[in-house]
Short mmCIF file of C-alpha atoms in Angstrom, two decimals:
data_model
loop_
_atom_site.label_atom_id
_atom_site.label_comp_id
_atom_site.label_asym_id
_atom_site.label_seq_id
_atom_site.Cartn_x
_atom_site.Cartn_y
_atom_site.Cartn_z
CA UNK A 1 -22.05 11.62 15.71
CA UNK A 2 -19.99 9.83 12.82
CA UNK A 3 -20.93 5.82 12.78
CA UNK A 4 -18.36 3.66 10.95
CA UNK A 5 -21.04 0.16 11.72
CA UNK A 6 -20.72 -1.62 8.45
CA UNK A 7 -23.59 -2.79 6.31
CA UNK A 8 -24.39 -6.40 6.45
CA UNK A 9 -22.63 -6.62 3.01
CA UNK A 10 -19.78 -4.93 4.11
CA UNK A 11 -19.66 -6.70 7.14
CA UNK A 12 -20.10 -10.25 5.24
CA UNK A 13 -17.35 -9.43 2.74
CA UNK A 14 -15.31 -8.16 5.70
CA UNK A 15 -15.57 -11.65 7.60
CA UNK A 16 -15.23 -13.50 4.28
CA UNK A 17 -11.48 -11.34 4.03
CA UNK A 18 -10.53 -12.18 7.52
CA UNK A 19 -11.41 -16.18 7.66
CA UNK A 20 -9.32 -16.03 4.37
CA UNK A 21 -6.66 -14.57 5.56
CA UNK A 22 -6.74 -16.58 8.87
CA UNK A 23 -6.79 -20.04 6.70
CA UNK A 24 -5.20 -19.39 3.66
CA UNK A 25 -2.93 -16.15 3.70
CA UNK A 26 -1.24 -16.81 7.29
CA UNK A 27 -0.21 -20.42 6.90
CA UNK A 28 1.72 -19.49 3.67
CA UNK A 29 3.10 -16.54 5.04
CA UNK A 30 6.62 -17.78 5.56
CA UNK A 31 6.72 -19.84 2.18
CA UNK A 32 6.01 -16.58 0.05
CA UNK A 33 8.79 -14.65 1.66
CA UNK A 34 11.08 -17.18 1.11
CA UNK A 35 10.50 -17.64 -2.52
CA UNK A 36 10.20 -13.64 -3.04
CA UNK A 37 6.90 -13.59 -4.32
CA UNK A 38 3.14 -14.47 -3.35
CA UNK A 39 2.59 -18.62 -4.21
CA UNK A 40 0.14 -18.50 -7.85
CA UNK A 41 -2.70 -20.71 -6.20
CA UNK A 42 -2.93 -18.22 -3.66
CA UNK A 43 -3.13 -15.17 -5.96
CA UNK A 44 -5.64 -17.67 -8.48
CA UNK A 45 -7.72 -17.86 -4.93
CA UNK A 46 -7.56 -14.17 -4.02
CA UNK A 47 -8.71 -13.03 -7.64
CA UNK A 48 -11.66 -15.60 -7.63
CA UNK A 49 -12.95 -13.55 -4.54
CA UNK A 50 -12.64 -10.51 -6.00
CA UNK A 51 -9.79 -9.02 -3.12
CA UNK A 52 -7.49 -8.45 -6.37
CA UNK A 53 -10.22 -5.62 -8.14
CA UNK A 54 -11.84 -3.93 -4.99
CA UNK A 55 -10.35 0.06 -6.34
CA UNK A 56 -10.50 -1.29 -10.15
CA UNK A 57 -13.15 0.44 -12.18
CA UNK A 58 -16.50 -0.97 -12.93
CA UNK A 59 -16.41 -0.97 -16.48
CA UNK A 60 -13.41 -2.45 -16.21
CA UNK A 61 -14.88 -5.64 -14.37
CA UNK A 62 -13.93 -4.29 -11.07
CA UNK A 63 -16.25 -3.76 -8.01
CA UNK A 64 -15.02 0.26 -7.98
CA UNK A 65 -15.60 0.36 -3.92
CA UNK A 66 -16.21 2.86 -1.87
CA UNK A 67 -13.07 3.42 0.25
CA UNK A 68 -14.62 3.07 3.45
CA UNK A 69 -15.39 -0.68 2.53
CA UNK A 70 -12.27 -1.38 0.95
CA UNK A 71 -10.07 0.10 3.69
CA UNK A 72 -12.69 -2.70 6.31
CA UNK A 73 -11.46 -5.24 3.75
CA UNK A 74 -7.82 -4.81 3.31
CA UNK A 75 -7.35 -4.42 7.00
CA UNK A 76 -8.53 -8.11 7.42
CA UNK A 77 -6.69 -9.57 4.34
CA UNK A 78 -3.42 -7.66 5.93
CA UNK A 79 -4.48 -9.51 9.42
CA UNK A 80 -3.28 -12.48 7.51
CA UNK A 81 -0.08 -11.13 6.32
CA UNK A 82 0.94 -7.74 5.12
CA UNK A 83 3.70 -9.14 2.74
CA UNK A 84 1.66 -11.33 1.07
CA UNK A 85 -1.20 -8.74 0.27
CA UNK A 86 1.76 -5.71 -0.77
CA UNK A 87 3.25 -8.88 -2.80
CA UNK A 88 -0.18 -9.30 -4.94
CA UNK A 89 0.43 -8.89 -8.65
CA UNK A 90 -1.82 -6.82 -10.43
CA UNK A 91 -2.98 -3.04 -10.80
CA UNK A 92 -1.51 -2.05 -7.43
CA UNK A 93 -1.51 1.42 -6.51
CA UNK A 94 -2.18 2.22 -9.56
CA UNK A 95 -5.73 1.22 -9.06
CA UNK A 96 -6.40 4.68 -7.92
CA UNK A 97 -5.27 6.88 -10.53
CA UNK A 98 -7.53 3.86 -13.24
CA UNK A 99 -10.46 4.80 -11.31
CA UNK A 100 -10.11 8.44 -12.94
CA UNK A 101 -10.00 7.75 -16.25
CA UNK A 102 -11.06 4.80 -17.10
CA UNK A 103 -11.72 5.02 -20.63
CA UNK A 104 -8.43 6.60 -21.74
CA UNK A 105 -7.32 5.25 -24.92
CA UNK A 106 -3.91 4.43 -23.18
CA UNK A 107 -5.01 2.00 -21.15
CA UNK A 108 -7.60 0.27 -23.65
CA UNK A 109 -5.16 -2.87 -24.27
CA UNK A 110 -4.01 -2.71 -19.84
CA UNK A 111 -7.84 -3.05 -19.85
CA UNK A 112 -8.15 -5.78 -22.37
CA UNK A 113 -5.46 -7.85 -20.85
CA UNK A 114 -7.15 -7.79 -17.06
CA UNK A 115 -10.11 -8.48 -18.64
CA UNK A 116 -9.11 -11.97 -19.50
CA UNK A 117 -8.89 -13.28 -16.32
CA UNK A 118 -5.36 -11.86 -14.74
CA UNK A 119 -4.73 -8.33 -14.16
CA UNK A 120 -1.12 -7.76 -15.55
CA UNK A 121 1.31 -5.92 -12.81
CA UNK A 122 1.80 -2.61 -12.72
CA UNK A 123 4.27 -0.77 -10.83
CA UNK A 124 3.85 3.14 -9.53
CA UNK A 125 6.63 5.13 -9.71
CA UNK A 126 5.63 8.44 -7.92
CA UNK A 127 6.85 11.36 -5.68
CA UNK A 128 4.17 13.80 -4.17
CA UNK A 129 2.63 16.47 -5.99
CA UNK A 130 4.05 15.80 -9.08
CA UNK A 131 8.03 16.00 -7.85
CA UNK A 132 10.78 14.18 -9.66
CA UNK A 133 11.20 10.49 -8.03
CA UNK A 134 14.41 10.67 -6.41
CA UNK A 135 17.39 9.57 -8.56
CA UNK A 136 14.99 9.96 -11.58
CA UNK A 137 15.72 13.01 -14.54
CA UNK A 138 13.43 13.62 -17.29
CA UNK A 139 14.00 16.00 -20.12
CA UNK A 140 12.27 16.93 -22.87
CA UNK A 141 14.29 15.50 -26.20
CA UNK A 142 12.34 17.82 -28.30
CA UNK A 143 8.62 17.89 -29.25
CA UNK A 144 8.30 14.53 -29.95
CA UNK A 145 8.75 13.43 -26.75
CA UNK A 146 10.68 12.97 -23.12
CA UNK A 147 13.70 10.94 -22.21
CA UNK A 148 13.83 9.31 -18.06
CA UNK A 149 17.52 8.57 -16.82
CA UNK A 150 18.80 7.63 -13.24
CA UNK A 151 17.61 4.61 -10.69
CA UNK A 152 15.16 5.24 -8.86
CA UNK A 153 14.37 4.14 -4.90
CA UNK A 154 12.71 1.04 -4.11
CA UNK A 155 9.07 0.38 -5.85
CA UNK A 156 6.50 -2.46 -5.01
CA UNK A 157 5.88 -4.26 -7.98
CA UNK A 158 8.81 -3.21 -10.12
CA UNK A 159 10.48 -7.17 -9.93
CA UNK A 160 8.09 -8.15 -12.05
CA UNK A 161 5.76 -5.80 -13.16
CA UNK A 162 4.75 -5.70 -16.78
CA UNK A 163 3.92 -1.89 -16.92
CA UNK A 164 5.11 1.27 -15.33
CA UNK A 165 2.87 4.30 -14.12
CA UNK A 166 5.30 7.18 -13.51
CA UNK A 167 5.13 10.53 -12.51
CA UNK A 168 7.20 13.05 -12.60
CA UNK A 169 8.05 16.87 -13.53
CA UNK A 170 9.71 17.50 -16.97
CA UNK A 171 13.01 20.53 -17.30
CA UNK A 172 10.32 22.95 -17.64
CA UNK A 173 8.51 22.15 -14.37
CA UNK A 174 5.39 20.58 -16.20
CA UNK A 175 4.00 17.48 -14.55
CA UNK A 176 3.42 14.56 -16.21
CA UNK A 177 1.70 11.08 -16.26
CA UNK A 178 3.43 8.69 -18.17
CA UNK A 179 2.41 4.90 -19.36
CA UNK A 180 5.41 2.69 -20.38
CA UNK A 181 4.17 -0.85 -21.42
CA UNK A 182 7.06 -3.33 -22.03
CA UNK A 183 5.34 -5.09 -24.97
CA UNK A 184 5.39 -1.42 -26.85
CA UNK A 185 9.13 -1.31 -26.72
CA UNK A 186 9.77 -0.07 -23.41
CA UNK A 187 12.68 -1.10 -21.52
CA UNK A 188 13.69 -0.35 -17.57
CA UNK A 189 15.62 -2.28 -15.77
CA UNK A 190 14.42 -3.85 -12.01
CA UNK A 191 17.66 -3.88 -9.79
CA UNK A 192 16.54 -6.03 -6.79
CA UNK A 193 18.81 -5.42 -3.60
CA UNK A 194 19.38 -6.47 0.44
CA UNK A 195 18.14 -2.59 1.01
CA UNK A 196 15.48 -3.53 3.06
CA UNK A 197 14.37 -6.40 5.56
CA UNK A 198 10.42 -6.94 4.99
CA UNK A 199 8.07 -7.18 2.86
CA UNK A 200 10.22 -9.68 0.95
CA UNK A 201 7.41 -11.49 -1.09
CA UNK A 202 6.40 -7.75 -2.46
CA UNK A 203 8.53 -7.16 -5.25
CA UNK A 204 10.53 -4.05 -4.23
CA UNK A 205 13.06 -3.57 -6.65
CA UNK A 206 14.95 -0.05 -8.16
CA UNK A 207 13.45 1.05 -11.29
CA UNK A 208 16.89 2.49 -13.64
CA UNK A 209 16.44 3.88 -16.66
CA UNK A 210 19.07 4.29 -19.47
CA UNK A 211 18.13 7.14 -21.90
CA UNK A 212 14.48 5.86 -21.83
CA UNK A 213 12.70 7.50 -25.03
CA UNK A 214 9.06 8.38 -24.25
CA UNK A 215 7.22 9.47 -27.10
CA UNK A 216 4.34 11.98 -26.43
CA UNK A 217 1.32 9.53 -27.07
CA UNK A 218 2.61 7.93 -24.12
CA UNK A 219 1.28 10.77 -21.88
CA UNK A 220 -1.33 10.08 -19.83
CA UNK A 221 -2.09 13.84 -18.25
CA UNK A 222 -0.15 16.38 -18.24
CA UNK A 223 -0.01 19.80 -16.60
CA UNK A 224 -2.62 20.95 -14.13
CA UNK A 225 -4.92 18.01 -14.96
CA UNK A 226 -2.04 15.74 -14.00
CA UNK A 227 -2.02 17.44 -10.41
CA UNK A 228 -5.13 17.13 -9.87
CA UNK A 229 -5.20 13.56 -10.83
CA UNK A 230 -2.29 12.47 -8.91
CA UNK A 231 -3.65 14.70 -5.95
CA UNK A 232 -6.69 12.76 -6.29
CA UNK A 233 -5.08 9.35 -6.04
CA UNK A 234 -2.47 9.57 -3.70
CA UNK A 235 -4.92 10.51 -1.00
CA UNK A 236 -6.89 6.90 -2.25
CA UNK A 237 -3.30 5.56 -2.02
CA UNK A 238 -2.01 6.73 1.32
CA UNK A 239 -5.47 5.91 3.22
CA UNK A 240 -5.70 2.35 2.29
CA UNK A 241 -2.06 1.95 2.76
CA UNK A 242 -2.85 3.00 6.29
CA UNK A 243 -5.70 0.22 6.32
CA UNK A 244 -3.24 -2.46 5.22
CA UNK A 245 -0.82 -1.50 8.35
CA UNK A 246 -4.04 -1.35 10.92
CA UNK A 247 -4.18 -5.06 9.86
CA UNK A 248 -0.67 -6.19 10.72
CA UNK A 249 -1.28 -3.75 13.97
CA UNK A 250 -4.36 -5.77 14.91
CA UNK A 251 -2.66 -9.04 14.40
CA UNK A 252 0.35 -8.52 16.41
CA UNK A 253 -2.40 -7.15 19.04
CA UNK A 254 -4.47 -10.45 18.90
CA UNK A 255 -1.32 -13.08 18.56
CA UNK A 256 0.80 -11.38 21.76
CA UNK A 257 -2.37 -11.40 23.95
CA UNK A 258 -2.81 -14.78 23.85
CA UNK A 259 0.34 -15.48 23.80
CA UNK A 260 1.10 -13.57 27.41
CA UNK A 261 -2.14 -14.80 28.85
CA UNK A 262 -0.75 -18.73 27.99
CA UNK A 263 2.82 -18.08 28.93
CA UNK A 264 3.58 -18.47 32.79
CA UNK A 265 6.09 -16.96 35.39
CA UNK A 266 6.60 -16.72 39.21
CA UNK A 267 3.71 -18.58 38.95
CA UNK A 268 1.33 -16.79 37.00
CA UNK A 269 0.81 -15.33 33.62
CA UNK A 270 3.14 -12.92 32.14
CA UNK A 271 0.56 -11.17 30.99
CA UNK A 272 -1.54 -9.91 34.26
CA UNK A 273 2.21 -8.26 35.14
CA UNK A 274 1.85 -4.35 34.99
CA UNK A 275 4.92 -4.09 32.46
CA UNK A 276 3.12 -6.58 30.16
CA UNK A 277 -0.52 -5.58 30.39
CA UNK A 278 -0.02 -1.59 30.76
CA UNK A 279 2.13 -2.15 27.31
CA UNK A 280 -0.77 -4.43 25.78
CA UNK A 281 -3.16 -1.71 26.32
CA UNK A 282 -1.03 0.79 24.61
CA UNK A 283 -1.37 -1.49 21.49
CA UNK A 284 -4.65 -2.33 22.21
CA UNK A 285 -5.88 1.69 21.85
CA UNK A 286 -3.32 2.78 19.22
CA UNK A 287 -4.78 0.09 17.20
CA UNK A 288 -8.20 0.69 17.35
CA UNK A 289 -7.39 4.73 17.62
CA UNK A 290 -5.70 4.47 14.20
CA UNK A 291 -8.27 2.41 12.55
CA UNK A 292 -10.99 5.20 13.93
CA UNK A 293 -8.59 7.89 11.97
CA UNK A 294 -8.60 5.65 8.62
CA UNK A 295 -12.32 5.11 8.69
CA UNK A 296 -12.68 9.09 9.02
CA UNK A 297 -10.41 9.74 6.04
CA UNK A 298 -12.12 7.08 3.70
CA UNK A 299 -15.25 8.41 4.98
CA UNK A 300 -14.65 11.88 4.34
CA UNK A 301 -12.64 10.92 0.44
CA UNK A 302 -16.01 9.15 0.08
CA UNK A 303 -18.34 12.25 0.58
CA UNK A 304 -15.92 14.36 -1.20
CA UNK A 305 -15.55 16.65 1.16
CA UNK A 306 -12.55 18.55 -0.25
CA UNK A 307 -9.00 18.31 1.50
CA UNK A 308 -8.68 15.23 3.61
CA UNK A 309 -5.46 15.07 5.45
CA UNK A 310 -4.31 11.95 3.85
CA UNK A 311 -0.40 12.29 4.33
CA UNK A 312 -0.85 13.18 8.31
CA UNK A 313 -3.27 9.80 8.48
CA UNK A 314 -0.72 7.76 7.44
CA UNK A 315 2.13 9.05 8.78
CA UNK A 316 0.94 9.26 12.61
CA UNK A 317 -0.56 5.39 11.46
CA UNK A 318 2.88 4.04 10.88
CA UNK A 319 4.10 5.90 14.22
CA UNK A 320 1.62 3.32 16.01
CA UNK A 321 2.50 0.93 13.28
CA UNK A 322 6.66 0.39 14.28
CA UNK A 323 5.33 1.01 18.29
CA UNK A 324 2.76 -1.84 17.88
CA UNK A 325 5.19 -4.33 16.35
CA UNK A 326 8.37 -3.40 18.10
CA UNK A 327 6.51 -3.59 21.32
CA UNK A 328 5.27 -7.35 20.23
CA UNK A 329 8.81 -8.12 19.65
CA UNK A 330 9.85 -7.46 22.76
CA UNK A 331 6.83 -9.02 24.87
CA UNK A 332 7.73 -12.31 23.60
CA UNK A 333 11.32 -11.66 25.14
CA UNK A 334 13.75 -13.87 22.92
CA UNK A 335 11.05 -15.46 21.06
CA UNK A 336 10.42 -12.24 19.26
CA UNK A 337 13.27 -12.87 17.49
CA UNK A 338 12.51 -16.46 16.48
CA UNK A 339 11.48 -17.42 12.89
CA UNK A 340 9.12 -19.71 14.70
CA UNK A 341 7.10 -17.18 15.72
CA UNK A 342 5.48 -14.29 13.11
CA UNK A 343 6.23 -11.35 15.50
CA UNK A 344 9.95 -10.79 13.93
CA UNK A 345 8.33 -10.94 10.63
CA UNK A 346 5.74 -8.68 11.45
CA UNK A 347 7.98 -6.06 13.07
CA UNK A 348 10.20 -6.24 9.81
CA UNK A 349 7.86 -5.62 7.25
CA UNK A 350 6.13 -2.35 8.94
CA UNK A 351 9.96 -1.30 8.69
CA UNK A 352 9.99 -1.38 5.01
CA UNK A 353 6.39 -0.41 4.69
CA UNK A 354 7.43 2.86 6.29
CA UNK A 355 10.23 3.08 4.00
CA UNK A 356 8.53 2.43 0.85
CA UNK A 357 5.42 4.96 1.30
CA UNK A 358 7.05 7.68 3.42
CA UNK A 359 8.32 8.78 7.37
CA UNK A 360 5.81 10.55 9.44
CA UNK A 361 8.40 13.90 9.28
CA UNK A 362 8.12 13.80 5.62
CA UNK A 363 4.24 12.82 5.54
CA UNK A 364 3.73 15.65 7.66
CA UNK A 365 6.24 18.09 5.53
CA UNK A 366 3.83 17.34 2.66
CA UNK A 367 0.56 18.12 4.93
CA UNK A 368 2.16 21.06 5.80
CA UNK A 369 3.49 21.82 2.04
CA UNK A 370 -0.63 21.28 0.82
CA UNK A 371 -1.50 23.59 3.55
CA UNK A 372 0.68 26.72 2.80
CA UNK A 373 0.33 26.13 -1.22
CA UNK A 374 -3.82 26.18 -1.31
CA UNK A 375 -3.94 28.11 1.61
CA UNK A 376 -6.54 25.93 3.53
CA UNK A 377 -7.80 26.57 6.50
CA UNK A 378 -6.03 24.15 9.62
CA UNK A 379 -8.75 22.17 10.88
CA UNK A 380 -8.39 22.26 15.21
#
């Protein structure tokens, strides 16, 4: 039998995450999503922890988790507020590509800069497998280099970020890693938009490019070692992703429990009504069901056991993500649509979160993609 008990330092750093985000991320919820971004003593407090280097690399000055404690830990920051902790500048998802390589000569001065006391932002800008981000072209301009053109769909990060990890396939179908660091002459423009409802302290923005010049030292990977290494990370990527939406699941689960079980009517509470509690319960398992799944993908990325159904994780996790919040919403009745109350928030950012890292239909294309491309074997 598989046991996901934590250790006692696990479970210390987990409790220290979740009384943080119960007294310090929560309360200032609201005021980050009205300003657009996460407030500076809050991301001053989260770094002092240590929340803001959990995937960073030890030499680095990162604590280089394992992924079955750092998927424990985000879920309780995300309890808090899952706009805030998308919103938090730094590495971001490009944590788990670092983790790699972390003594590439590209990323000596990225490493320099963190190492000072902030981690500069970094935006991702990836497809799966190496595809072209969509609205994205890159050509080769000759040997000397690459040129990126189009606008791209909304990134987390890219309003601010200071560097841009991209990846991409050239005009002769090689696939690339690319490093573009604004100080080095780099220039992209972040077109910020009403394109999507939540997650409004994260930094979403477009990424456009105007006959971007990319020399060839600016190549990360390339090629079949690119693959592998963006492989590699995007299963990191998409499990703790899934980790940071069990969070937001598990407090809309806690916050409309108690609020039925206050809430009286015909003279008793709402929530011992069959409606109310049979609904409850659904969120109640599909919570604690997905979190199960999460724990057995970190687990199994962990023990490197080979192919770990990342993509089909975290596509049938933000199924139960948009039940669990829609279902809050309408529990509270017309109080679920009330800025008063976090539900509405809640219930709009697991909309954008699903449209920033991907449906479940095209999660599930890209299972099924891996599957008939390296041949391996369906697991029952």
């Amino acid at each position: 039998m598989v046991s996901f008990q934590p250790t006692e330092d696990e479970q210390a750093f987990v409790d220290l995450a979740r009384d943080f985000a119960k007294e310090r991320i929560r309360p200032l919820a609201r005021e980050c999503e009205q300003e657009g971004r996460v407030h500076p003593e809050l991301v001053k407090k989260i770094e002092e922890v240590g929340f803001a280097s959990l995937e960073l690399p030890e030499s680095w000055g990162g604590l280089e988790m394992p992924l079955i404690s750092q998927v424990q830990i985000l879920e309780a920051l995300s309890s808090g507020d899952l706009g805030v902790v998308q919103g938090l500048p730094g590495a971001g998802d490009a944590a788990s590509l670092f983790r790699f390589i972390p003594d590439h000569p590209l990323l000596a001065s990225y490493k320099e800069a963190g190492q000072k006391g902030t981690w500069p932002t970094v935006a991702f800008l990836h497809a799966a497998e190496g595809e072209i981000p969509q609205g994205v072209t890159i050509t080769s301009a000759d040997e000397t280099g690459y040129v990126l053109n189009g606008t791209s769909q909304p990134v987390r990060l890219a309003a601010f970020a200071d560097y841009l990890l991209v990846s991409a396939v050239d005009s002769q179908g090689e696939t690339l890693l690319l490093w573009l660091d604004r100080q080095k002459g780099n220039r992209w423009q972040a077109e910020a938009g009403d394109y999507r409802l939540g997650l409004l302290a994260s930094g979403c923005a477009r990424i456009r490019f105007d006959e971007e010049k990319i020399s060839s030292d600016q190549v990360l990977a390339k090629g079949d070692e690119a693959k592998d290494l963006l492989a590699k990370a995007l299963r990191r990527i998409q499990v703790l992703e899934a980790s940071k939406e069990i969070g937001l699941m598990d407090a809309a689960v806690s916050y409309v429990t108690e609020y039925t079980a206050q809430r009286k009517a015909f003279g008793q509470e709402i929530a011992k009504f069959q409606g109310v509690s049979f609904t409850l319960a659904g969120m109640a398992i599909e919570t604690q069901a997905m979190r199960h799944l999460v724990l057995r993908a970190a687990a199994d990325i962990d023990g490197d056991k080979g192919e770990v159904a990342a993509s089909s994780t975290l596509g049938r996790v933000h199924r139960a993500l948009r039940f669990v919040s829609d279902s809050g919403v309408q529990l509270l009745g017309g109080h679920g649509y009330v800025q008063e109350f976090p539900v509405e928030k809640w219930m709009r950012d697991a909309e954008a979160q699903t449209l920033l890292y991907g449906r479940e239909g095209e999660l599930l294309i890209q299972r099924g993609e891996q599957l008939l491309d390296r041949k391996v074997p369906i697991e029952v």
